[in-house]
XYZ file of C-alpha atoms in Angstrom:
193
model
C -38.198 25.287 70.385
C -35.104 23.567 68.925
C -33.104 26.757 69.475
C -33.473 26.433 73.253
C -33.403 22.630 73.579
C -29.918 21.643 74.813
C -30.509 17.956 74.030
C -31.211 18.470 70.315
C -27.645 17.824 69.141
C -28.738 17.356 65.527
C -30.130 20.902 65.394
C -27.135 22.268 67.300
C -24.788 20.667 64.780
C -26.662 22.374 61.937
C -26.376 25.706 63.746
C -22.652 25.085 64.286
C -22.105 24.357 60.575
C -23.937 27.546 59.589
C -21.920 29.544 62.105
C -18.658 28.098 60.780
C -19.656 29.082 57.231
C -20.429 32.593 58.474
C -17.119 32.677 60.338
C -15.165 31.602 57.239
C -16.647 34.511 55.312
C -16.006 36.923 58.173
C -12.388 35.793 58.521
C -11.787 36.321 54.799
C -13.156 39.864 55.121
C -11.055 40.574 58.206
C -7.872 39.383 56.492
C -8.685 41.419 53.383
C -9.764 44.661 55.064
C -8.246 44.948 58.549
C -4.532 45.706 58.818
C -2.338 43.051 60.398
C -0.722 44.111 63.697
C 2.870 42.917 64.129
C 3.464 41.843 67.697
C 5.174 38.441 67.896
C 5.034 36.675 64.503
C 8.369 38.072 63.272
C 10.021 37.222 66.595
C 8.614 33.685 66.418
C 10.155 33.281 62.961
C 13.502 34.663 64.174
C 13.510 32.346 67.184
C 12.919 29.209 65.128
C 15.503 30.273 62.544
C 18.231 29.776 65.123
C 16.920 26.279 65.804
C 16.800 25.514 62.078
C 20.427 26.628 61.780
C 21.420 24.024 64.361
C 21.387 25.983 67.606
C 20.107 23.861 70.486
C 20.967 26.100 73.442
C 17.849 28.027 74.423
C 19.975 30.918 75.704
C 21.076 31.576 72.125
C 17.619 31.397 70.513
C 16.390 34.984 70.252
C 14.105 37.289 68.338
C 13.304 41.013 68.314
C 11.256 40.627 71.502
C 14.046 38.870 73.402
C 15.002 35.281 74.137
C 12.847 32.279 73.273
C 10.684 31.478 76.295
C 8.410 28.792 74.832
C 8.789 24.993 75.085
C 10.100 22.656 72.382
C 6.646 21.914 70.920
C 6.423 25.596 70.024
C 9.803 25.441 68.277
C 8.816 22.430 66.173
C 5.335 23.753 65.375
C 6.550 27.200 64.366
C 9.412 25.723 62.327
C 6.741 23.842 60.394
C 4.655 27.032 60.100
C 7.694 28.915 58.832
C 8.128 26.343 56.067
C 4.397 26.281 55.297
C 4.282 30.088 54.994
C 7.382 30.329 52.786
C 9.602 31.787 55.475
C 6.879 33.512 57.455
C 4.790 35.407 54.882
C 2.089 37.111 56.924
C -0.785 36.631 54.466
C -0.139 32.884 54.230
C 0.120 32.720 58.013
C -3.208 34.531 58.327
C -4.838 31.950 56.059
C -3.379 29.098 58.158
C -4.517 30.785 61.382
C -7.992 31.358 59.903
C -8.228 27.606 59.252
C -7.009 27.021 62.802
C -9.677 29.419 64.111
C -12.386 27.455 62.302
C -11.009 24.150 63.591
C -10.874 25.545 67.126
C -14.442 26.811 66.909
C -15.587 23.440 65.542
C -13.993 21.618 68.492
C -15.435 24.089 71.011
C -18.879 23.734 69.417
C -18.519 19.939 69.682
C -17.593 20.233 73.369
C -20.608 22.451 74.073
C -22.977 20.251 72.069
C -21.761 17.081 73.768
C -22.660 18.466 77.210
C -26.365 18.486 76.291
C -26.641 21.397 78.716
C -26.195 24.352 76.367
C -28.935 25.428 73.937
C -28.062 26.099 70.286
C -28.448 29.875 70.528
C -25.476 30.015 72.927
C -23.204 28.896 70.072
C -23.861 32.246 68.401
C -22.183 34.039 71.313
C -18.996 32.047 70.729
C -18.637 33.746 67.343
C -19.051 37.334 68.522
C -15.627 37.906 70.040
C -13.710 40.642 68.256
C -10.699 39.815 70.424
C -10.696 36.167 69.402
C -10.712 37.021 65.697
C -7.902 39.483 66.344
C -5.742 37.011 68.306
C -6.016 34.455 65.530
C -5.794 36.351 62.225
C -4.505 39.829 63.054
C -1.847 38.949 65.630
C -0.996 35.285 64.918
C -0.345 34.383 68.564
C 0.945 30.980 69.642
C -1.884 30.779 72.201
C -4.177 29.834 69.320
C -2.328 26.577 68.711
C -2.000 25.700 72.383
C -5.702 26.261 73.027
C -6.794 24.331 69.948
C -4.833 21.315 71.146
C -6.128 21.787 74.719
C -9.746 21.887 73.507
C -9.148 18.664 71.590
C -7.981 17.266 74.944
C -11.238 18.392 76.580
C -13.221 16.731 73.801
C -11.230 13.512 74.284
C -11.965 13.606 78.016
C -15.653 13.973 77.231
C -15.261 10.888 75.030
C -13.669 9.045 77.969
C -10.413 8.607 76.059
C -8.204 9.407 79.027
C -4.841 8.267 77.649
C -5.393 10.211 74.426
C -6.531 13.266 76.366
C -3.457 13.227 78.610
C -1.194 12.876 75.561
C -2.949 15.746 73.805
C -2.806 17.992 76.902
C 0.928 17.255 77.096
C 1.279 18.349 73.472
C -0.593 21.569 74.268
C 1.709 22.286 77.211
C 4.700 21.742 74.912
C 3.440 24.656 72.796
C 2.656 27.057 75.638
C 2.858 26.376 79.346
C -0.351 28.264 80.246
C -2.241 25.062 79.387
C -0.958 23.725 82.731
C -3.838 25.735 84.198
C -6.101 22.950 82.906
C -4.252 20.366 85.044
C -6.397 20.550 88.214
C -9.602 20.171 86.222
C -8.187 17.370 84.103
C -7.036 15.564 87.235
C -10.451 15.957 88.858
C -12.192 14.511 85.797
C -9.735 11.627 85.471
C -10.066 10.747 89.182
C -13.867 10.869 88.940
C -13.844 8.510 85.938
């Protein structure tokens, strides 16, 4: 009965913790056994290198995939990631992105649980996405960071912390502009409050 009761947040939280433990094990196996696919990580590191060397003109910030097209939040975040991963070592980046994946899932679980409209078994479906695991630990896309921050913004809106939510959504947009797609929904919620 608890598995289908959307108002049993205590049980849902237990399910979420178990799923996160499962996910941590799965991510470790994916990193160990599935080959990394280079798409953008090297270009991200090249783009922020120019910034680190003092270049401030976006036209001159480039990588193998072309010019830098992401906002300043991306540049600062990926400069930090470059330092954290000793210059962009892929394995270290995969570990950081695995932690980010778990944090993102935890926030999304919290958002779902807080609605009191979604039964616990639905949380299982959030862990079944092969594509999501791939985007985070096999491709190291910047979308992961932007969406994590955006989901924190959603959680803050649910908590009725409007100023914090707006600040956090702004931070997400500074990483990748696709988060602007949240703007109409955020506005609607803020107006309704």
